[in-house]
Short mmCIF file of C-alpha atoms and ligand atoms in Angstrom, two decimals:
data_model
loop_
_atom_site.label_atom_id
_atom_site.label_comp_id
_atom_site.label_asym_id
_atom_site.label_seq_id
_atom_site.Cartn_x
_atom_site.Cartn_y
_atom_site.Cartn_z
CA UNK A 11 120.79 125.32 109.47
CA UNK A 12 119.48 126.93 106.30
CA UNK A 13 116.43 129.19 106.60
CA UNK A 14 113.67 129.89 106.24
CA UNK A 15 112.64 126.70 107.99
CA UNK A 16 109.25 125.04 107.83
CA UNK A 17 107.67 122.91 110.54
CA UNK A 18 104.97 120.49 109.45
CA UNK A 19 102.80 118.92 112.15
CA UNK A 20 102.07 115.30 111.33
CA UNK A 21 102.12 113.40 114.60
CA UNK A 22 98.38 112.97 115.11
CA UNK A 23 96.62 109.69 114.50
CA UNK A 24 93.61 111.07 112.70
CA UNK A 25 91.21 108.84 114.63
CA UNK A 26 88.31 109.51 112.29
CA UNK A 27 90.22 108.00 109.37
CA UNK A 28 89.94 104.63 111.20
CA UNK A 29 93.27 103.56 109.83
CA UNK A 30 96.50 101.90 110.90
CA UNK A 31 98.29 104.12 108.45
CA UNK A 32 99.56 107.56 109.46
CA UNK A 33 96.92 110.09 108.38
CA UNK A 34 99.35 112.14 106.29
CA UNK A 35 100.22 109.07 104.21
CA UNK A 36 96.69 108.66 102.87
CA UNK A 37 96.78 109.46 99.19
CA UNK A 38 95.35 112.27 97.15
CA UNK A 39 95.67 111.70 93.38
CA UNK A 40 98.17 108.91 93.97
CA UNK A 41 100.50 110.71 96.36
CA UNK A 42 100.52 110.91 100.17
CA UNK A 43 99.08 114.15 101.57
CA UNK A 44 102.39 115.00 103.25
CA UNK A 45 104.04 115.08 99.79
CA UNK A 46 101.97 118.10 98.79
CA UNK A 47 102.56 119.95 102.05
CA UNK A 48 106.34 119.35 101.90
CA UNK A 49 106.35 120.52 98.26
CA UNK A 50 104.29 123.62 99.12
CA UNK A 51 106.73 124.51 101.93
CA UNK A 52 109.67 124.03 99.57
CA UNK A 53 107.90 125.99 96.84
CA UNK A 54 107.37 128.84 99.30
CA UNK A 55 111.12 128.98 99.87
CA UNK A 56 111.71 126.80 102.95
CA UNK A 57 115.26 125.46 102.91
CA UNK A 58 114.92 123.11 105.89
CA UNK A 59 111.73 121.23 106.67
CA UNK A 60 111.11 119.67 110.07
CA UNK A 61 108.30 117.13 110.11
CA UNK A 62 106.85 116.36 113.53
CA UNK A 63 106.04 112.65 113.61
CA UNK A 64 104.33 110.54 116.26
CA UNK A 65 101.59 108.09 115.33
CA UNK A 66 103.11 105.57 112.86
CA UNK A 67 106.24 107.75 112.85
CA UNK A 68 108.35 105.08 111.13
CA UNK A 69 105.98 105.03 108.13
CA UNK A 70 106.25 108.78 107.67
CA UNK A 71 110.02 108.76 108.12
CA UNK A 72 110.39 105.87 105.66
CA UNK A 73 108.48 107.85 103.10
CA UNK A 74 110.53 111.06 103.47
CA UNK A 75 113.92 109.91 104.75
CA UNK A 76 115.76 110.19 101.41
CA UNK A 77 114.96 113.92 101.12
CA UNK A 78 118.05 115.74 102.36
CA UNK A 79 116.27 118.95 103.43
CA UNK A 80 113.76 117.05 105.60
CA UNK A 81 114.44 116.45 109.32
CA UNK A 82 112.23 114.75 111.87
CA UNK A 83 111.17 115.63 115.40
CA UNK A 84 109.40 112.91 117.36
CA UNK A 85 106.43 113.73 119.54
CA UNK A 86 105.89 110.59 121.57
CA UNK A 87 102.62 111.72 123.15
CA UNK A 88 100.17 113.89 121.24
CA UNK A 89 99.60 116.63 123.78
CA UNK A 90 98.51 119.27 121.29
CA UNK A 91 99.78 121.40 118.42
CA UNK A 92 101.75 123.73 120.73
CA UNK A 93 103.51 120.77 122.29
CA UNK A 94 104.18 119.35 118.80
CA UNK A 95 106.00 122.53 117.75
CA UNK A 96 107.98 122.49 121.00
CA UNK A 97 109.46 119.09 120.10
CA UNK A 98 111.37 120.89 117.30
CA UNK A 99 113.18 123.13 119.74
CA UNK A 100 116.33 121.00 120.23
CA UNK A 101 116.75 120.67 116.44
CA UNK A 102 116.27 124.40 115.88
CA UNK A 103 118.02 125.67 119.04
CA UNK A 104 120.69 127.51 117.03
CA UNK A 105 118.33 128.84 114.38
CA UNK A 106 117.28 132.48 114.24
CA UNK A 107 114.82 133.58 111.61
CA UNK A 108 111.37 132.82 110.22
CA UNK A 109 109.64 129.46 110.69
CA UNK A 110 106.68 128.63 108.49
CA UNK A 111 104.38 126.33 110.45
CA UNK A 112 101.88 124.13 108.59
CA UNK A 113 99.80 121.04 109.28
CA UNK A 114 100.31 117.85 107.28
CA UNK A 115 96.64 117.19 106.64
CA UNK A 116 95.97 120.18 104.38
CA UNK A 117 97.17 118.80 101.03
CA UNK A 118 95.65 121.57 98.90
CA UNK A 119 97.96 124.31 100.20
CA UNK A 120 99.71 126.07 97.35
CA UNK A 121 103.16 127.64 97.60
CA UNK A 122 102.26 131.17 96.47
CA UNK A 123 100.25 132.41 99.47
CA UNK A 124 102.80 130.81 101.79
CA UNK A 125 105.63 132.61 100.01
CA UNK A 126 103.61 135.83 100.40
CA UNK A 127 103.29 135.20 104.13
CA UNK A 128 107.04 134.68 104.50
CA UNK A 129 107.77 137.83 102.54
CA UNK A 130 105.27 139.92 104.51
CA UNK A 131 106.56 138.66 107.84
CA UNK A 132 110.06 139.84 106.88
CA UNK A 133 108.79 143.19 105.63
CA UNK A 134 106.68 143.79 108.74
CA UNK A 135 109.32 142.38 111.09
CA UNK A 136 106.44 140.62 112.82
CA UNK A 137 106.91 138.11 115.64
CA UNK A 138 104.01 136.22 114.13
CA UNK A 139 102.10 136.51 110.90
CA UNK A 140 99.20 134.21 110.41
CA UNK A 141 97.40 133.48 107.18
CA UNK A 142 93.63 133.36 107.41
CA UNK A 143 90.73 132.55 105.10
CA UNK A 144 87.08 133.50 105.00
CA UNK A 145 84.76 130.51 104.71
CA UNK A 146 81.04 130.37 104.02
CA UNK A 147 80.99 127.46 106.47
CA UNK A 148 83.71 127.85 109.10
CA UNK A 149 82.77 124.65 110.96
CA UNK A 150 85.74 122.74 112.34
CA UNK A 151 88.21 125.63 112.32
CA UNK A 152 89.51 127.95 115.00
CA UNK A 153 88.06 131.46 114.59
CA UNK A 154 90.01 134.72 114.24
CA UNK A 155 89.02 137.42 116.73
CA UNK A 156 89.74 141.05 115.82
CA UNK A 157 89.11 144.29 117.64
CA UNK A 158 86.80 147.03 116.38
CA UNK A 159 89.69 148.49 114.35
CA UNK A 160 90.22 145.12 112.67
CA UNK A 161 93.44 144.33 114.53
CA UNK A 162 94.14 140.70 115.39
CA UNK A 163 93.27 139.78 118.98
CA UNK A 164 93.44 136.01 119.26
CA UNK A 165 92.36 132.63 117.92
CA UNK A 166 89.53 130.77 119.62
CA UNK A 167 89.17 127.03 119.01
CA UNK A 168 85.71 126.04 117.86
CA UNK A 169 85.21 123.90 120.96
CA UNK A 170 85.97 126.91 123.14
CA UNK A 171 83.82 129.40 121.18
CA UNK A 172 80.88 131.34 122.57
CA UNK A 173 77.85 131.37 120.21
CA UNK A 174 78.89 134.86 118.96
CA UNK A 175 82.45 133.72 118.26
CA UNK A 176 81.14 130.66 116.49
CA UNK A 177 79.43 132.96 113.98
CA UNK A 178 82.78 134.43 112.88
CA UNK A 179 83.65 133.26 109.36
CA UNK A 180 87.34 134.20 109.30
CA UNK A 181 89.24 131.05 110.27
CA UNK A 182 92.68 129.81 111.24
CA UNK A 183 93.96 127.38 108.59
CA UNK A 184 97.15 126.71 110.62
CA UNK A 185 99.51 128.56 108.27
CA UNK A 186 101.77 130.68 110.42
CA UNK A 187 105.13 132.39 110.18
CA UNK A 188 106.78 132.80 113.58
CA UNK A 189 110.13 134.43 114.18
CA UNK A 190 112.54 132.16 116.10
CA UNK A 191 113.65 132.11 118.84
CA UNK A 192 110.73 134.37 119.96
CA UNK A 193 108.21 131.57 119.51
CA UNK A 194 109.95 129.40 122.12
CA UNK A 195 109.28 132.02 124.81
CA UNK A 196 105.59 132.08 123.91
CA UNK A 197 105.37 128.28 123.90
CA UNK A 198 106.84 128.23 127.41
CA UNK A 199 103.85 130.28 128.55
CA UNK A 200 100.97 128.30 127.13
CA UNK A 201 99.02 125.99 129.35
CA UNK A 202 96.27 123.45 128.92
CA UNK A 203 93.34 125.48 130.26
CA UNK A 204 90.97 124.57 127.45
CA UNK A 205 88.23 122.08 126.71
CA UNK A 206 90.69 119.48 125.39
CA UNK A 207 93.40 120.02 128.05
CA UNK A 208 95.95 120.29 125.27
CA UNK A 209 98.80 122.70 124.54
CA UNK A 210 97.36 124.83 121.75
CA UNK A 211 99.72 126.46 119.26
CA UNK A 212 96.82 128.83 118.63
CA UNK A 213 97.51 130.44 122.03
CA UNK A 214 101.03 131.50 121.00
CA UNK A 215 100.05 134.58 118.90
CA UNK A 216 98.03 135.96 121.80
CA UNK A 217 100.98 135.51 124.19
CA UNK A 218 103.36 137.23 121.78
CA UNK A 219 100.92 140.12 121.55
CA UNK A 220 100.71 140.31 125.33
CA UNK A 221 104.53 140.43 125.42
CA UNK A 222 104.32 143.53 123.24
CA UNK A 223 105.41 141.84 120.03
CA UNK A 224 103.96 142.51 116.60
CA UNK A 225 101.35 139.94 115.54
CA UNK A 226 99.36 140.23 112.30
CA UNK A 227 96.67 138.16 110.64
CA UNK A 228 96.34 138.40 106.86
CA UNK A 229 93.53 136.98 104.81
CA UNK A 230 95.66 135.47 102.03
CA UNK A 231 94.33 131.92 101.70
CA UNK A 232 91.54 130.65 99.46
CA UNK A 233 88.85 128.32 100.82
CA UNK A 234 90.03 125.54 98.47
CA UNK A 235 93.59 125.74 99.73
CA UNK A 236 92.81 124.89 103.32
CA UNK A 237 90.62 121.83 103.16
CA UNK A 238 91.71 119.78 106.17
CA UNK A 239 91.44 116.03 105.79
CA UNK A 240 90.04 114.44 108.94
CA UNK A 241 87.80 111.77 107.37
CA UNK A 242 87.68 109.60 104.26
CA UNK A 243 84.95 111.92 102.98
CA UNK A 244 87.37 114.86 103.22
CA UNK A 245 89.98 112.74 101.45
CA UNK A 246 87.60 112.25 98.51
CA UNK A 247 86.82 115.99 98.44
CA UNK A 248 90.50 116.91 98.47
CA UNK A 249 91.14 114.40 95.68
CA UNK A 250 88.38 115.91 93.54
CA UNK A 251 89.77 119.45 93.94
CA UNK A 252 93.37 118.37 93.34
CA UNK A 253 92.28 116.38 90.28
CA UNK A 254 90.47 119.33 88.78
CA UNK A 255 93.60 121.48 89.28
CA UNK A 256 95.66 118.89 87.41
CA UNK A 257 93.10 118.72 84.59
CA UNK A 258 93.01 122.51 84.38
CA UNK A 259 96.76 122.65 84.10
CA UNK A 260 96.93 120.18 81.19
CA UNK A 261 93.96 121.66 79.37
CA UNK A 262 95.71 125.02 79.57
CA UNK A 263 98.77 123.33 78.08
CA UNK A 264 96.76 122.14 75.06
CA UNK A 265 95.61 118.67 76.08
CA UNK A 266 92.01 117.59 75.43
CA UNK A 267 90.40 115.74 78.32
CA UNK A 268 87.10 114.58 76.94
CA UNK A 269 85.49 113.80 80.29
CA UNK A 270 87.39 115.18 83.28
CA UNK A 271 84.91 113.59 85.69
CA UNK A 272 86.08 110.08 84.87
CA UNK A 273 89.73 110.80 84.10
CA UNK A 274 92.41 110.42 86.76
CA UNK A 275 95.80 111.98 86.14
CA UNK A 276 98.68 111.77 88.58
CA UNK A 277 100.44 115.07 89.39
CA UNK A 278 103.75 113.53 88.29
CA UNK A 279 102.48 112.87 84.75
CA UNK A 280 103.44 115.08 81.81
CA UNK A 281 101.42 115.34 78.57
CA UNK A 282 102.23 116.90 75.20
CA UNK A 283 99.87 119.22 73.34
CA UNK A 284 97.11 117.95 71.08
CA UNK A 285 96.97 114.69 72.94
CA UNK A 286 93.41 113.54 73.59
CA UNK A 287 92.53 111.62 76.74
CA UNK A 288 89.26 109.72 76.37
CA UNK A 289 86.93 108.94 79.28
CA UNK A 290 87.62 106.54 82.16
CA UNK A 291 91.36 106.65 81.77
CA UNK A 292 93.63 106.30 84.79
CA UNK A 293 97.19 107.61 84.63
CA UNK A 294 99.16 106.81 87.77
CA UNK A 295 102.76 107.39 88.81
CA UNK A 296 105.48 109.01 86.74
CA UNK A 297 104.16 108.81 83.19
CA UNK A 298 105.32 110.79 80.16
CA UNK A 299 102.94 111.21 77.25
CA UNK A 300 104.05 112.86 74.04
CA UNK A 301 102.15 115.15 71.69
CA UNK A 302 99.28 114.14 69.51
CA UNK A 303 98.61 110.84 71.26
CA UNK A 304 95.21 109.23 71.78
CA UNK A 305 94.73 107.54 75.12
CA UNK A 306 91.66 105.57 76.19
CA UNK A 307 88.80 105.21 76.74
CA UNK A 308 89.44 102.87 79.69
CA UNK A 309 93.23 102.89 79.47
CA UNK A 310 95.48 102.43 82.49
CA UNK A 311 98.95 103.94 82.19
CA UNK A 312 101.07 103.11 85.20
CA UNK A 313 104.38 104.24 86.65
CA UNK A 314 107.26 104.40 84.21
CA UNK A 315 105.20 104.53 81.03
CA UNK A 316 106.57 106.70 78.25
CA UNK A 317 104.50 107.31 75.11
CA UNK A 318 106.40 109.05 72.34
CA UNK A 319 104.45 111.34 69.97
CA UNK A 320 101.53 110.07 67.86
CA UNK A 321 100.95 106.93 69.91
CA UNK A 322 97.51 105.37 70.20
CA UNK A 323 96.52 103.44 73.30
CA UNK A 324 92.95 102.23 73.27
CA UNK A 325 90.36 100.54 75.40
CA UNK A 326 91.34 98.20 78.23
CA UNK A 327 95.04 98.56 77.63
CA UNK A 328 97.35 98.54 80.65
CA UNK A 329 100.94 99.68 80.34
CA UNK A 330 103.60 99.95 83.02
CA UNK A 331 107.33 100.65 82.97
CA UNK A 332 107.44 100.66 79.17
CA UNK A 333 108.40 102.94 76.33
CA UNK A 334 106.16 103.05 73.28
CA UNK A 335 107.77 104.51 70.15
CA UNK A 336 106.36 107.19 67.89
CA UNK A 337 103.32 106.23 65.86
CA UNK A 338 102.85 102.86 67.56
CA UNK A 339 99.33 101.53 68.04
CA UNK A 340 98.16 99.46 71.01
CA UNK A 341 94.50 99.76 70.43
CA UNK A 342 92.56 97.08 72.29
CA UNK A 343 92.80 94.89 75.40
CA UNK A 344 96.55 94.57 75.77
CA UNK A 345 99.12 94.47 78.54
CA UNK A 346 102.65 95.78 78.21
CA UNK A 347 105.03 95.57 81.17
CA UNK A 348 108.80 96.25 81.09
CA UNK A 349 108.61 96.57 77.32
CA UNK A 350 110.30 98.77 74.75
CA UNK A 351 108.45 99.18 71.47
CA UNK A 352 109.95 100.91 68.44
CA UNK A 353 108.13 103.18 66.00
CA UNK A 354 104.99 102.26 64.07
CA UNK A 355 104.55 98.94 65.78
CA UNK A 356 101.11 97.39 65.69
CA UNK A 357 100.42 95.54 68.94
CA UNK A 358 97.30 93.43 68.37
CA UNK A 359 94.16 93.00 70.43
CA UNK A 360 94.60 90.84 73.53
CA UNK A 361 98.33 90.44 72.89
CA UNK A 362 100.38 90.67 76.09
CA UNK A 363 103.85 90.60 77.50
CA UNK A 364 104.16 87.91 80.17
CA UNK A 365 106.82 89.87 82.03
CA UNK A 366 106.70 88.20 85.44
CA UNK A 367 107.87 84.64 86.08
CA UNK A 368 106.67 84.55 89.66
CA UNK A 369 109.92 85.86 91.06
CA UNK A 370 111.35 88.35 88.62
CA UNK A 371 110.29 90.83 85.96
CA UNK A 372 111.83 90.48 82.49
CA UNK A 373 112.05 92.85 79.53
CA UNK A 374 110.53 92.63 76.07
CA UNK A 375 111.90 94.51 73.09
CA UNK A 376 110.01 94.94 69.85
CA UNK A 377 111.63 96.67 66.88
CA UNK A 378 110.07 99.29 64.64
CA UNK A 379 107.28 98.42 62.20
CA UNK A 380 106.80 94.98 63.69
CA UNK A 381 103.36 93.48 63.87
CA UNK A 382 102.27 91.49 66.89
CA UNK A 383 99.19 89.44 66.05
CA UNK A 384 96.02 89.30 68.08
CA UNK A 385 96.26 87.12 71.15
CA UNK A 386 100.04 86.71 70.98
CA UNK A 387 101.88 86.07 74.24
CA UNK A 388 105.47 87.21 74.59
CA UNK A 389 107.04 85.30 77.48
CA UNK A 390 109.81 87.67 78.57
CA UNK A 391 112.68 88.04 78.17
CA UNK A 392 111.97 88.26 74.45
CA UNK A 393 113.52 90.23 71.61
CA UNK A 394 111.71 90.93 68.40
CA UNK A 395 113.62 92.71 65.62
CA UNK A 396 112.39 95.36 63.19
CA UNK A 397 109.75 94.51 60.58
CA UNK A 398 109.01 91.16 62.21
CA UNK A 399 105.61 89.48 62.34
CA UNK A 400 104.24 87.48 65.26
CA UNK A 401 101.22 85.41 64.18
CA UNK A 402 97.88 85.58 65.90
CA UNK A 403 97.83 83.50 69.09
CA UNK A 404 101.54 82.69 68.83
CA UNK A 405 103.41 82.12 72.08
CA UNK A 406 106.93 83.47 71.80
CA UNK A 407 108.79 81.61 74.50
CA UNK A 408 111.42 82.87 76.93
CA UNK A 409 114.78 84.05 75.54
CA UNK A 410 113.55 83.81 71.92
CA UNK A 411 115.07 86.26 69.49
CA UNK A 412 112.85 86.92 66.49
CA UNK A 413 115.11 88.29 63.76
CA UNK A 414 114.51 91.42 61.67
CA UNK A 415 111.89 90.68 59.03
CA UNK A 416 111.15 87.20 60.40
CA UNK A 417 107.62 85.80 60.76
CA UNK A 418 106.88 83.37 63.58
CA UNK A 419 103.65 81.51 64.28
CA UNK A 420 102.18 78.86 66.58
CA UNK A 421 102.83 77.49 70.05
CA UNK A 422 105.68 77.65 70.78
CA UNK A 423 106.33 80.21 68.07
CA UNK A 424 108.44 78.95 65.14
CA UNK A 425 109.36 80.45 61.79
CA UNK A 426 106.70 80.19 59.09
CA UNK A 427 107.82 77.74 56.30
CA UNK A 428 109.35 79.39 53.23
CA UNK A 429 106.81 80.43 50.66
CA UNK A 430 104.11 81.03 53.26
CA UNK A 431 105.68 84.20 54.53
CA UNK A 432 103.42 87.19 54.38
CA UNK A 433 103.72 90.90 55.01
CA UNK A 434 100.55 92.30 56.43
CA UNK A 435 100.01 95.82 55.24
CA UNK A 436 99.11 98.26 57.96
CA UNK A 437 95.86 100.10 57.60
CA UNK A 438 96.90 103.43 59.09
CA UNK A 439 93.50 104.78 59.94
CA UNK A 440 91.40 101.62 59.78
CA UNK A 441 89.53 101.09 62.99
CA UNK A 442 90.55 97.43 63.11
CA UNK A 443 94.19 97.76 62.10
CA UNK A 444 95.43 96.72 65.52
CA UNK A 445 92.79 94.07 65.99
CA UNK A 446 94.13 91.70 63.39
C1 LIG B 18 93.91 122.96 114.44
C2 LIG B 18 93.93 124.35 115.04
C3 LIG B 18 92.71 125.13 114.55
C4 LIG B 18 92.70 125.15 113.04
C5 LIG B 18 92.70 123.71 112.51
C6 LIG B 18 92.77 123.61 111.01
C7 LIG B 18 95.03 124.13 117.19
C8 LIG B 18 94.83 124.04 118.66
N1 LIG B 18 93.92 124.25 116.46
O1 LIG B 18 92.77 122.29 114.99
O2 LIG B 18 92.73 126.45 115.06
O3 LIG B 18 91.57 125.83 112.56
O4 LIG B 18 93.86 123.02 113.03
O5 LIG B 18 93.97 124.04 110.51
O6 LIG B 18 96.14 124.13 116.73
N2 LIG B 18 99.22 117.39 115.69
C9 LIG B 18 100.40 116.93 116.17
N3 LIG B 18 100.54 116.71 117.50
C10 LIG B 18 99.54 116.95 118.38
C11 LIG B 18 98.29 117.41 117.88
C12 LIG B 18 98.17 117.63 116.52
O7 LIG B 18 101.35 116.72 115.41
O8 LIG B 18 99.73 116.73 119.56
C13 LIG B 18 99.08 117.60 114.24
C14 LIG B 18 98.04 116.69 113.62
O9 LIG B 18 98.67 115.52 113.12
C15 LIG B 18 97.49 117.55 112.50
C16 LIG B 18 97.68 118.97 112.98
O10 LIG B 18 98.61 118.92 114.02
O11 LIG B 18 98.23 117.38 111.30
C17 LIG B 18 96.40 119.63 113.45
O12 LIG B 18 95.88 118.84 114.51
P1 LIG B 18 94.34 118.61 114.63
O13 LIG B 18 94.09 117.78 115.83
O14 LIG B 18 93.76 118.16 113.35
O15 LIG B 18 93.88 120.11 114.98
P2 LIG B 18 92.46 120.73 114.75
O16 LIG B 18 91.57 120.30 115.84
O17 LIG B 18 92.02 120.51 113.36
CA1 LIG B 19 92.70 119.13 111.47
#
């Protein structure tokens, strides 16, 4: 077993979510919460990650099962966080070393403070090092009790707090590093003598201390990092914070986001510099956007979209699983699915690829400098060569191959008679170039 290991608690139902879905699979910026926690643990240096599953365990395992460093421990009854950690014992029986313990419903955790905790625990040779945070409003969290010299004493759950303890603002965000196998001894000691009659992991540090082991609490976490999602309201708050981190990142990289409040960008998306994202744009899934593109307003770029440099995608355009070549314009009301467009293509207003026949998806290929007229429908699979012209409202039917330089018009699309062939000139900067 490669260390350090991480244990992520994710067996609880999250009753207040009122959901049949496992709580940790609810999405923040298009990805399940557990994704971020697993990535943070990995980013902090964890080499093996044990996820404790219980409620809707199969859903969580389905989501993570292809990740080779992730193992699962099943907690059939949710008897508390201490009990949840104990379910990992058989898997980790042979392991000696640090275990980073996190909860799956804190998606805003970042790797850096967790890496710091791991490093400090090794330096201090502590049996337990817990990360803490100071919150203006500590409601909902366990409180950190210290003695008059500031040394860690114990964690008190909010439900078990006296009024004085309740006033403490230093909280337990459930980010711990415990040395194994020492933790197992402490977990054997904890009981259920608390308001909830549960096995509390939060009792373990106190037991280790009582056994004469070194236990430290370090205030290394930021309030934003530890937002715990227990309700749909928390989910929206976490999404807003995560989204502003993503915006910040891309603005720092030279991307203009005209109105961050209405712009949604998936964490898996990449964007080149000098690209401008106009308001009310939604970018979801793995999307790659080149430099100097203009996207939106009101554009929807979905999974598998690749925009090369200098591409323009305008209002009410939806694109999924498609590559759009350099300099191509898709300016108004269009749908592209499973398409590959060359360079400097003009894809007209309300033109679409009909990529789905009810059972299967089919590809569309459009060569460079081709011009797809307004309202055209390309019933995939379709191939359009370079420098071709599709007339306005033409329906290019399934398996058609429009040759290089050819013009087709009508329903179903057919070549324009000789002598009537025309070459529309592109108006590079004209506002209505793509509309024609
Ligand atoms: C816990 C901590 C509290 C801390 C707070 C926020 C305990 C006793 N309390 O309280 O000090 O401030 O988190 O970090 O640990 N889980 C299981 N199995 C169980 C119970 C819980 O896997 O039997 C998982 C849940 O799915 C969740 C996490 O553990 O991801 C925390 O459980 P939760 O019930 O939310 O604990 P809190 O009451 O928030
Ligand atoms: Ca919680």
